mmCIF file of C-alpha atoms and ligand atoms in Angstrom:
data_model
loop_
_atom_site.group_PDB
_atom_site.id
_atom_site.type_symbol
_atom_site.label_atom_id
_atom_site.label_comp_id
_atom_site.label_asym_id
_atom_site.label_seq_id
_atom_site.Cartn_x
_atom_site.Cartn_y
_atom_site.Cartn_z
ATOM 1 C CA UNK A 1 204.132 64.411 76.064
ATOM 2 C CA UNK A 2 200.316 63.354 75.802
ATOM 3 C CA UNK A 3 198.305 64.361 78.742
ATOM 4 C CA UNK A 4 194.989 62.865 79.197
ATOM 5 C CA UNK A 5 192.274 63.136 81.748
ATOM 6 C CA UNK A 6 192.722 60.077 83.201
ATOM 7 C CA UNK A 7 195.606 59.340 85.649
ATOM 8 C CA UNK A 8 199.172 60.143 83.737
ATOM 9 C CA UNK A 9 201.418 57.568 85.080
ATOM 10 C CA UNK A 10 204.790 58.964 84.021
ATOM 11 C CA UNK A 11 203.840 62.627 84.214
ATOM 12 C CA UNK A 12 206.385 64.308 87.055
ATOM 13 C CA UNK A 13 205.034 67.229 88.277
ATOM 14 C CA UNK A 14 206.096 70.093 90.852
ATOM 15 C CA UNK A 15 204.113 72.439 92.310
ATOM 16 C CA UNK A 16 205.252 75.719 94.178
ATOM 17 C CA UNK A 17 202.896 76.079 97.104
ATOM 18 C CA UNK A 18 201.261 78.623 99.512
ATOM 19 C CA UNK A 19 198.577 76.957 102.204
ATOM 20 C CA UNK A 20 194.854 76.559 101.543
ATOM 21 C CA UNK A 21 194.815 77.771 98.103
ATOM 22 C CA UNK A 22 197.465 75.272 97.420
ATOM 23 C CA UNK A 23 196.145 72.643 99.236
ATOM 24 C CA UNK A 24 192.494 72.740 97.368
ATOM 25 C CA UNK A 25 194.138 72.590 93.969
ATOM 26 C CA UNK A 26 196.098 70.046 94.829
ATOM 27 C CA UNK A 27 193.017 67.935 95.813
ATOM 28 C CA UNK A 28 192.350 68.292 91.839
ATOM 29 C CA UNK A 29 195.943 67.441 90.423
ATOM 30 C CA UNK A 30 196.204 63.760 92.816
ATOM 31 C CA UNK A 31 193.666 62.300 91.145
ATOM 32 C CA UNK A 32 195.297 62.641 87.546
ATOM 33 C CA UNK A 33 198.962 61.282 88.370
ATOM 34 C CA UNK A 34 200.862 58.652 90.364
ATOM 35 C CA UNK A 35 201.176 59.595 93.537
ATOM 36 C CA UNK A 36 205.105 59.277 94.283
ATOM 37 C CA UNK A 37 205.666 61.507 90.414
ATOM 38 C CA UNK A 38 204.285 64.664 92.754
ATOM 39 C CA UNK A 39 206.714 67.142 94.241
ATOM 40 C CA UNK A 40 205.473 69.862 96.349
ATOM 41 C CA UNK A 41 208.039 73.002 97.371
ATOM 42 C CA UNK A 42 206.155 74.385 99.795
ATOM 43 C CA UNK A 43 206.620 77.935 101.221
ATOM 44 C CA UNK A 44 207.816 78.350 104.570
ATOM 45 C CA UNK A 45 208.038 82.074 105.384
ATOM 46 C CA UNK A 46 204.816 82.305 107.473
ATOM 47 C CA UNK A 47 206.778 79.948 110.373
ATOM 48 C CA UNK A 48 206.291 81.316 113.523
ATOM 49 C CA UNK A 49 207.077 79.795 116.755
ATOM 50 C CA UNK A 50 204.056 79.156 119.236
ATOM 51 C CA UNK A 51 204.811 77.722 123.088
ATOM 52 C CA UNK A 52 208.377 77.196 121.854
ATOM 53 C CA UNK A 53 206.830 75.427 119.034
ATOM 54 C CA UNK A 54 208.363 75.474 115.168
ATOM 55 C CA UNK A 55 204.800 75.687 113.658
ATOM 56 C CA UNK A 56 204.949 75.243 109.395
ATOM 57 C CA UNK A 57 201.345 76.189 108.785
ATOM 58 C CA UNK A 58 201.860 75.510 105.313
ATOM 59 C CA UNK A 59 203.873 72.315 105.309
ATOM 60 C CA UNK A 60 200.945 70.959 107.353
ATOM 61 C CA UNK A 61 198.082 72.553 105.330
ATOM 62 C CA UNK A 62 200.031 70.840 102.417
ATOM 63 C CA UNK A 63 200.591 67.354 104.350
ATOM 64 C CA UNK A 64 197.249 66.802 105.890
ATOM 65 C CA UNK A 65 195.008 67.877 102.628
ATOM 66 C CA UNK A 66 197.682 65.217 100.586
ATOM 67 C CA UNK A 67 196.676 62.694 103.374
ATOM 68 C CA UNK A 68 192.717 63.512 103.605
ATOM 69 C CA UNK A 69 192.519 64.614 106.959
ATOM 70 C CA UNK A 70 192.928 68.683 106.726
ATOM 71 C CA UNK A 71 189.976 70.310 108.213
ATOM 72 C CA UNK A 72 187.592 70.871 104.962
ATOM 73 C CA UNK A 73 186.120 74.276 105.532
ATOM 74 C CA UNK A 74 188.542 76.098 107.349
ATOM 75 C CA UNK A 75 191.344 74.537 105.237
ATOM 76 C CA UNK A 76 193.856 74.210 107.670
ATOM 77 C CA UNK A 77 194.367 72.374 110.840
ATOM 78 C CA UNK A 78 192.862 68.657 111.654
ATOM 79 C CA UNK A 79 189.096 67.770 111.136
ATOM 80 C CA UNK A 80 187.530 66.884 114.101
ATOM 81 C CA UNK A 81 189.729 68.752 116.110
ATOM 82 C CA UNK A 82 189.930 69.669 119.379
ATOM 83 C CA UNK A 83 191.474 72.711 121.422
ATOM 84 C CA UNK A 84 191.502 71.875 125.320
ATOM 85 C CA UNK A 85 195.273 71.790 125.477
ATOM 86 C CA UNK A 86 195.077 75.427 124.102
ATOM 87 C CA UNK A 87 192.655 76.251 126.648
ATOM 88 C CA UNK A 88 194.183 75.425 129.048
ATOM 89 C CA UNK A 89 197.571 77.013 128.031
ATOM 90 C CA UNK A 90 195.751 79.719 128.413
ATOM 91 C CA UNK A 91 196.391 79.975 132.261
ATOM 92 C CA UNK A 92 199.648 80.332 131.198
ATOM 93 C CA UNK A 93 199.972 82.511 128.287
ATOM 94 C CA UNK A 94 198.047 85.611 127.216
ATOM 95 C CA UNK A 95 198.686 85.269 123.486
ATOM 96 C CA UNK A 96 196.466 82.000 122.754
ATOM 97 C CA UNK A 97 195.047 83.437 119.576
ATOM 98 C CA UNK A 98 196.688 80.974 116.583
ATOM 99 C CA UNK A 99 194.253 78.091 117.151
ATOM 100 C CA UNK A 100 196.397 74.820 117.340
ATOM 101 C CA UNK A 101 194.398 71.820 117.592
ATOM 102 C CA UNK A 102 195.427 69.046 120.143
ATOM 103 C CA UNK A 103 195.940 66.527 117.154
ATOM 104 C CA UNK A 104 197.371 69.262 115.545
ATOM 105 C CA UNK A 105 199.962 70.095 118.546
ATOM 106 C CA UNK A 106 201.456 66.439 118.108
ATOM 107 C CA UNK A 107 202.893 67.369 114.598
ATOM 108 C CA UNK A 108 204.412 70.923 116.062
ATOM 109 C CA UNK A 109 205.901 68.819 119.036
ATOM 110 C CA UNK A 110 207.681 65.896 116.590
ATOM 111 C CA UNK A 111 208.906 68.734 114.260
ATOM 112 C CA UNK A 112 210.207 70.705 117.150
ATOM 113 C CA UNK A 113 212.212 68.312 119.043
ATOM 114 C CA UNK A 114 213.707 66.579 115.750
ATOM 115 C CA UNK A 115 214.985 70.213 114.771
ATOM 116 C CA UNK A 116 216.231 70.478 118.485
ATOM 117 C CA UNK A 117 218.204 67.322 117.965
ATOM 118 C CA UNK A 118 219.955 68.840 114.703
ATOM 119 C CA UNK A 119 217.754 67.409 111.880
ATOM 120 C CA UNK A 120 216.666 69.494 108.759
ATOM 121 C CA UNK A 121 213.552 70.760 108.103
ATOM 122 C CA UNK A 122 213.532 68.655 104.861
ATOM 123 C CA UNK A 123 214.156 65.409 107.083
ATOM 124 C CA UNK A 124 211.458 66.203 109.737
ATOM 125 C CA UNK A 125 209.126 66.979 106.759
ATOM 126 C CA UNK A 126 209.821 63.953 105.445
ATOM 127 C CA UNK A 127 209.392 61.827 108.292
ATOM 128 C CA UNK A 128 205.778 63.790 108.919
ATOM 129 C CA UNK A 129 204.747 62.963 105.644
ATOM 130 C CA UNK A 130 205.948 59.200 105.766
ATOM 131 C CA UNK A 131 204.148 58.870 109.354
ATOM 132 C CA UNK A 132 200.991 60.236 107.102
ATOM 133 C CA UNK A 133 201.030 57.163 104.715
ATOM 134 C CA UNK A 134 201.955 59.606 101.596
ATOM 135 C CA UNK A 135 204.210 59.057 98.678
ATOM 136 C CA UNK A 136 204.709 62.292 97.231
ATOM 137 C CA UNK A 137 207.647 64.499 98.260
ATOM 138 C CA UNK A 138 206.274 67.450 99.928
ATOM 139 C CA UNK A 139 209.891 69.850 100.415
ATOM 140 C CA UNK A 140 209.997 73.134 102.489
ATOM 141 C CA UNK A 141 211.463 75.569 100.535
ATOM 142 C CA UNK A 142 214.476 75.942 102.571
ATOM 143 C CA UNK A 143 216.287 74.458 105.387
ATOM 144 C CA UNK A 144 217.386 78.317 106.407
ATOM 145 C CA UNK A 145 214.501 80.648 107.967
ATOM 146 C CA UNK A 146 213.274 83.312 106.276
ATOM 147 C CA UNK A 147 209.957 84.988 107.594
ATOM 148 C CA UNK A 148 207.456 87.172 106.266
ATOM 149 C CA UNK A 149 207.716 91.022 107.826
ATOM 150 C CA UNK A 150 204.499 93.024 106.620
ATOM 151 C CA UNK A 151 204.986 96.812 107.583
ATOM 152 C CA UNK A 152 201.643 97.975 108.247
ATOM 153 C CA UNK A 153 200.378 101.720 108.810
ATOM 154 C CA UNK A 154 200.661 102.856 112.297
ATOM 155 C CA UNK A 155 201.173 99.348 113.702
ATOM 156 C CA UNK A 156 205.156 98.733 112.608
ATOM 157 C CA UNK A 157 206.755 95.818 111.402
ATOM 158 C CA UNK A 158 204.604 92.702 111.980
ATOM 159 C CA UNK A 159 205.311 89.152 111.795
ATOM 160 C CA UNK A 160 203.257 87.081 108.965
ATOM 161 C CA UNK A 161 200.796 85.559 111.569
ATOM 162 C CA UNK A 162 200.522 88.684 114.112
ATOM 163 C CA UNK A 163 199.513 90.787 110.843
ATOM 164 C CA UNK A 164 197.143 87.707 109.072
ATOM 165 C CA UNK A 165 195.574 86.122 112.164
ATOM 166 C CA UNK A 166 196.061 88.579 115.301
ATOM 167 C CA UNK A 167 194.981 91.558 113.393
ATOM 168 C CA UNK A 168 193.002 89.983 110.934
ATOM 169 C CA UNK A 169 194.967 91.819 107.950
ATOM 170 C CA UNK A 170 193.530 95.178 108.805
ATOM 171 C CA UNK A 171 195.693 98.294 108.210
ATOM 172 C CA UNK A 172 197.591 99.595 105.173
ATOM 173 C CA UNK A 173 200.338 97.361 104.105
ATOM 174 C CA UNK A 174 203.279 99.573 103.120
ATOM 175 C CA UNK A 175 205.695 96.876 102.434
ATOM 176 C CA UNK A 176 206.431 93.316 102.389
ATOM 177 C CA UNK A 177 210.070 92.241 103.540
ATOM 178 C CA UNK A 178 211.284 88.510 103.702
ATOM 179 C CA UNK A 179 213.925 88.479 106.607
ATOM 180 C CA UNK A 180 216.748 86.406 105.641
ATOM 181 C CA UNK A 181 216.373 85.424 101.875
ATOM 182 C CA UNK A 182 219.726 86.634 101.454
ATOM 183 C CA UNK A 183 221.283 84.034 103.411
ATOM 184 C CA UNK A 184 218.576 81.048 102.318
ATOM 185 C CA UNK A 185 219.167 78.178 99.934
ATOM 186 C CA UNK A 186 216.975 76.253 98.295
ATOM 187 C CA UNK A 187 216.426 72.707 100.500
ATOM 188 C CA UNK A 188 218.189 69.757 99.350
ATOM 189 C CA UNK A 189 215.903 67.906 96.502
ATOM 190 C CA UNK A 190 214.032 71.355 95.301
ATOM 191 C CA UNK A 191 216.234 72.090 92.074
ATOM 192 C CA UNK A 192 216.616 68.559 91.234
ATOM 193 C CA UNK A 193 212.905 68.137 91.449
ATOM 194 C CA UNK A 194 212.713 71.223 89.396
ATOM 195 C CA UNK A 195 214.806 70.396 86.789
ATOM 196 C CA UNK A 196 213.434 66.868 86.776
ATOM 197 C CA UNK A 197 209.625 68.234 86.001
ATOM 198 C CA UNK A 198 207.613 67.591 82.995
ATOM 199 C CA UNK A 199 205.028 70.338 84.457
ATOM 200 C CA UNK A 200 205.428 73.143 86.964
ATOM 201 C CA UNK A 201 202.279 74.448 88.658
ATOM 202 C CA UNK A 202 202.030 77.511 90.584
ATOM 203 C CA UNK A 203 198.302 77.192 92.093
ATOM 204 C CA UNK A 204 196.034 80.215 93.164
ATOM 205 C CA UNK A 205 198.582 80.967 96.351
ATOM 206 C CA UNK A 206 199.295 84.716 97.009
ATOM 207 C CA UNK A 207 202.375 85.782 95.065
ATOM 208 C CA UNK A 208 203.801 88.126 97.674
ATOM 209 C CA UNK A 209 203.906 85.970 100.792
ATOM 210 C CA UNK A 210 203.656 82.526 99.337
ATOM 211 C CA UNK A 211 205.278 82.230 95.600
ATOM 212 C CA UNK A 212 207.802 84.546 95.347
ATOM 213 C CA UNK A 213 209.645 84.129 97.966
ATOM 214 C CA UNK A 214 210.255 80.585 96.351
ATOM 215 C CA UNK A 215 210.946 81.915 93.349
ATOM 216 C CA UNK A 216 213.525 84.403 95.090
ATOM 217 C CA UNK A 217 215.920 81.796 96.512
ATOM 218 C CA UNK A 218 219.363 81.606 94.541
ATOM 219 C CA UNK A 219 218.688 78.693 91.086
ATOM 220 C CA UNK A 220 215.197 78.452 91.596
ATOM 221 C CA UNK A 221 214.396 80.415 88.171
ATOM 222 C CA UNK A 222 217.272 78.608 86.416
ATOM 223 C CA UNK A 223 216.075 75.718 87.361
ATOM 224 C CA UNK A 224 212.454 76.128 86.278
ATOM 225 C CA UNK A 225 213.866 77.315 82.748
ATOM 226 C CA UNK A 226 216.077 74.414 82.657
ATOM 227 C CA UNK A 227 213.629 72.167 82.962
ATOM 228 C CA UNK A 228 212.105 72.826 79.972
ATOM 229 C CA UNK A 229 208.866 72.175 80.817
ATOM 230 C CA UNK A 230 206.039 74.540 80.582
ATOM 231 C CA UNK A 231 204.718 76.335 83.781
ATOM 232 C CA UNK A 232 201.244 77.617 84.475
ATOM 233 C CA UNK A 233 200.035 79.775 87.149
ATOM 234 C CA UNK A 234 196.341 80.550 88.394
ATOM 235 C CA UNK A 235 195.403 83.789 89.137
ATOM 236 C CA UNK A 236 194.145 83.913 93.149
ATOM 237 C CA UNK A 237 191.685 86.420 91.744
ATOM 238 C CA UNK A 238 188.287 85.846 90.988
ATOM 239 C CA UNK A 239 186.180 88.877 89.596
ATOM 240 C CA UNK A 240 189.207 91.136 90.687
ATOM 241 C CA UNK A 241 188.843 89.874 94.701
ATOM 242 C CA UNK A 242 190.734 87.436 96.472
ATOM 243 C CA UNK A 243 188.480 84.415 97.777
ATOM 244 C CA UNK A 244 190.392 84.323 100.717
ATOM 245 C CA UNK A 245 192.859 86.400 102.267
ATOM 246 C CA UNK A 246 194.667 90.250 102.165
ATOM 247 C CA UNK A 247 196.002 89.969 98.538
ATOM 248 C CA UNK A 248 193.888 92.764 97.675
ATOM 249 C CA UNK A 249 195.300 94.826 100.340
ATOM 250 C CA UNK A 250 198.857 93.998 99.685
ATOM 251 C CA UNK A 251 198.675 94.632 95.762
ATOM 252 C CA UNK A 252 197.371 98.036 96.479
ATOM 253 C CA UNK A 253 199.357 99.116 99.347
ATOM 254 C CA UNK A 254 202.623 98.076 97.330
ATOM 255 C CA UNK A 255 201.242 100.287 94.225
ATOM 256 C CA UNK A 256 199.971 97.635 92.015
ATOM 257 C CA UNK A 257 196.227 97.441 90.463
ATOM 258 C CA UNK A 258 193.871 94.874 91.482
ATOM 259 C CA UNK A 259 193.607 92.534 89.266
ATOM 260 C CA UNK A 260 194.898 89.075 87.653
ATOM 261 C CA UNK A 261 197.082 90.956 84.941
ATOM 262 C CA UNK A 262 199.033 92.655 87.724
ATOM 263 C CA UNK A 263 199.469 89.406 89.592
ATOM 264 C CA UNK A 264 200.274 87.815 85.541
ATOM 265 C CA UNK A 265 203.054 90.528 85.326
ATOM 266 C CA UNK A 266 204.720 89.109 88.834
ATOM 267 C CA UNK A 267 205.232 85.834 87.222
ATOM 268 C CA UNK A 268 206.419 87.033 83.689
ATOM 269 C CA UNK A 269 209.421 85.391 82.458
ATOM 270 C CA UNK A 270 208.605 82.677 84.509
ATOM 271 C CA UNK A 271 205.112 81.298 83.490
ATOM 272 C CA UNK A 272 203.749 80.364 79.899
ATOM 273 C CA UNK A 273 200.381 79.880 80.800
ATOM 274 C CA UNK A 274 198.145 82.135 83.092
ATOM 275 C CA UNK A 275 194.529 80.893 83.914
ATOM 276 C CA UNK A 276 192.037 83.213 84.374
ATOM 277 C CA UNK A 277 188.581 82.705 85.699
ATOM 278 C CA UNK A 278 185.876 83.476 83.273
ATOM 279 C CA UNK A 279 185.026 86.648 85.492
ATOM 280 C CA UNK A 280 188.335 88.030 84.225
ATOM 281 C CA UNK A 281 188.461 87.251 80.706
ATOM 282 C CA UNK A 282 189.050 90.954 79.906
ATOM 283 C CA UNK A 283 192.311 90.920 81.323
ATOM 284 C CA UNK A 284 193.181 88.148 78.665
ATOM 285 C CA UNK A 285 194.755 90.684 76.330
ATOM 286 C CA UNK A 286 196.484 92.397 79.249
ATOM 287 C CA UNK A 287 198.059 88.235 79.831
ATOM 288 C CA UNK A 288 199.051 88.184 76.332
ATOM 289 C CA UNK A 289 201.208 91.503 76.248
ATOM 290 C CA UNK A 290 202.845 90.041 79.171
ATOM 291 C CA UNK A 291 203.832 86.585 76.672
ATOM 292 C CA UNK A 292 202.032 84.247 78.202
ATOM 293 C CA UNK A 293 199.133 82.263 76.899
ATOM 294 C CA UNK A 294 195.684 83.419 78.708
ATOM 295 C CA UNK A 295 193.455 79.993 79.875
ATOM 296 C CA UNK A 296 189.970 81.130 80.831
ATOM 297 C CA UNK A 297 187.918 78.478 82.812
ATOM 298 C CA UNK A 298 186.054 78.642 85.923
ATOM 299 C CA UNK A 299 188.921 78.654 88.676
ATOM 300 C CA UNK A 300 186.750 78.506 91.614
ATOM 301 C CA UNK A 301 188.507 75.377 93.817
ATOM 302 C CA UNK A 302 185.901 75.242 96.208
ATOM 303 C CA UNK A 303 184.612 71.236 95.769
ATOM 304 C CA UNK A 304 187.073 68.702 94.961
ATOM 305 C CA UNK A 305 185.082 67.726 91.406
ATOM 306 C CA UNK A 306 185.791 71.273 90.136
ATOM 307 C CA UNK A 307 189.891 71.574 91.511
ATOM 308 C CA UNK A 308 190.047 68.188 89.197
ATOM 309 C CA UNK A 309 187.955 69.961 86.257
ATOM 310 C CA UNK A 310 190.342 72.696 86.680
ATOM 311 C CA UNK A 311 193.856 71.073 86.833
ATOM 312 C CA UNK A 312 192.780 68.584 83.914
ATOM 313 C CA UNK A 313 192.103 71.724 81.885
ATOM 314 C CA UNK A 314 195.072 72.836 82.689
ATOM 315 C CA UNK A 315 197.536 69.711 81.871
ATOM 316 C CA UNK A 316 195.786 69.566 78.400
ATOM 317 C CA UNK A 317 196.601 72.931 77.631
ATOM 318 C CA UNK A 318 200.312 72.358 78.345
ATOM 319 C CA UNK A 319 200.047 68.927 76.416
HETATM 320 N N1 FO1 B 401 194.534 80.854 110.296
HETATM 321 C C1 FO1 B 401 193.638 81.479 111.180
HETATM 322 O O1 FO1 B 401 192.971 82.867 110.415
HETATM 323 N N2 FO1 B 401 193.558 81.698 112.503
HETATM 324 C C2 FO1 B 401 194.056 80.672 113.057
HETATM 325 O O2 FO1 B 401 194.132 80.428 114.311
HETATM 326 C C3 FO1 B 401 194.720 79.631 112.825
HETATM 327 C C4 FO1 B 401 195.586 78.561 113.335
HETATM 328 C C5 FO1 B 401 196.328 78.059 112.558
HETATM 329 C C6 FO1 B 401 196.844 76.800 113.208
HETATM 330 C C7 FO1 B 401 198.037 75.870 112.576
HETATM 331 C C8 FO1 B 401 198.344 76.081 110.830
HETATM 332 O O3 FO1 B 401 198.870 74.986 110.549
HETATM 333 C C9 FO1 B 401 197.571 77.017 110.336
HETATM 334 C C10 FO1 B 401 196.783 77.811 111.216
HETATM 335 N N3 FO1 B 401 196.270 78.804 110.122
HETATM 336 C C11 FO1 B 401 195.466 79.425 111.075
HETATM 337 C C12 FO1 B 401 196.192 79.122 108.966
HETATM 338 C C13 FO1 B 401 197.837 80.168 108.850
HETATM 339 O O4 FO1 B 401 197.406 81.303 109.312
HETATM 340 C C14 FO1 B 401 197.601 80.434 107.530
HETATM 341 O O5 FO1 B 401 196.394 80.079 106.545
HETATM 342 C C15 FO1 B 401 198.841 80.399 106.336
HETATM 343 O O6 FO1 B 401 199.913 80.612 107.415
HETATM 344 C C16 FO1 B 401 198.680 81.026 105.382
HETATM 345 O O7 FO1 B 401 199.318 80.273 104.466
#
């Protein structure tokens, strides 16, 4: 298939996604294909319950971004958001550190009620994306709960949002566990979407807590291979450091080098193309030794135009 920098009407793309990094990448992909030909398979291992509500941060970040209503500076939550309900909840609850906005709460109330009535996370995610007018398919990675637990020196084992938001990702990471991964299956539609893809993309997300959990679900790696589609992964490090988040601490805490080629090694046997920022060009040889083609370009996604240039460049390499 010839891939152009204009819209590619027939191209079917699946994206394995975490939250904010993936959302910024998707802003660049969306103008290049038909909305209905995009499937985003989203990490759910940082889902959490707050005030009895089921919050799925990555699913919501992707939905709000594709709908063009995400908060641009934070990347998560909604634009023009207010926090009156959270302030009022502070009267009854001690823990109000997770910033749930007033309008964002509507999504969590709707999701929680639907799950309580017996719907699956896939079904309710479909209802939420349709309510936002999206034609793309957004799928949770699994309908079974899988949760990231981070063991931090001196702090014990923490739920992901406790580690990331409450503790601001401080302390030495000793291990990362995925509670429930042994019993989880890919959500309906995940394997089919992967098998039918022309291209599979892995945005600059955290491999440990966003992408590898999806790849660990039974059948996912095989479906990627069965698709015959080229698979491109973008390094989440620029100049050897993450733009946002604790990936550097996770890599070093788990005994890896803090480098793009160390991330590439985690995708060995999966990705054919590994995208590096110009500042990490010296890593290209190491990426080649892992059996992947390196692509060196600008990977900073701080504007939609840059994101579009990056994605167009990747797609043209895969043609
Ligand atoms: N991230 C923060 O750093 N602080 C917050 O208070 C916060 C609230 C929040 C509310 C809804 C939502 O969908 C996401 C939110 N996030 C917040 C982002 C989230 O913690 C992480 O970005 C993801 O879990 C990592 O992918």
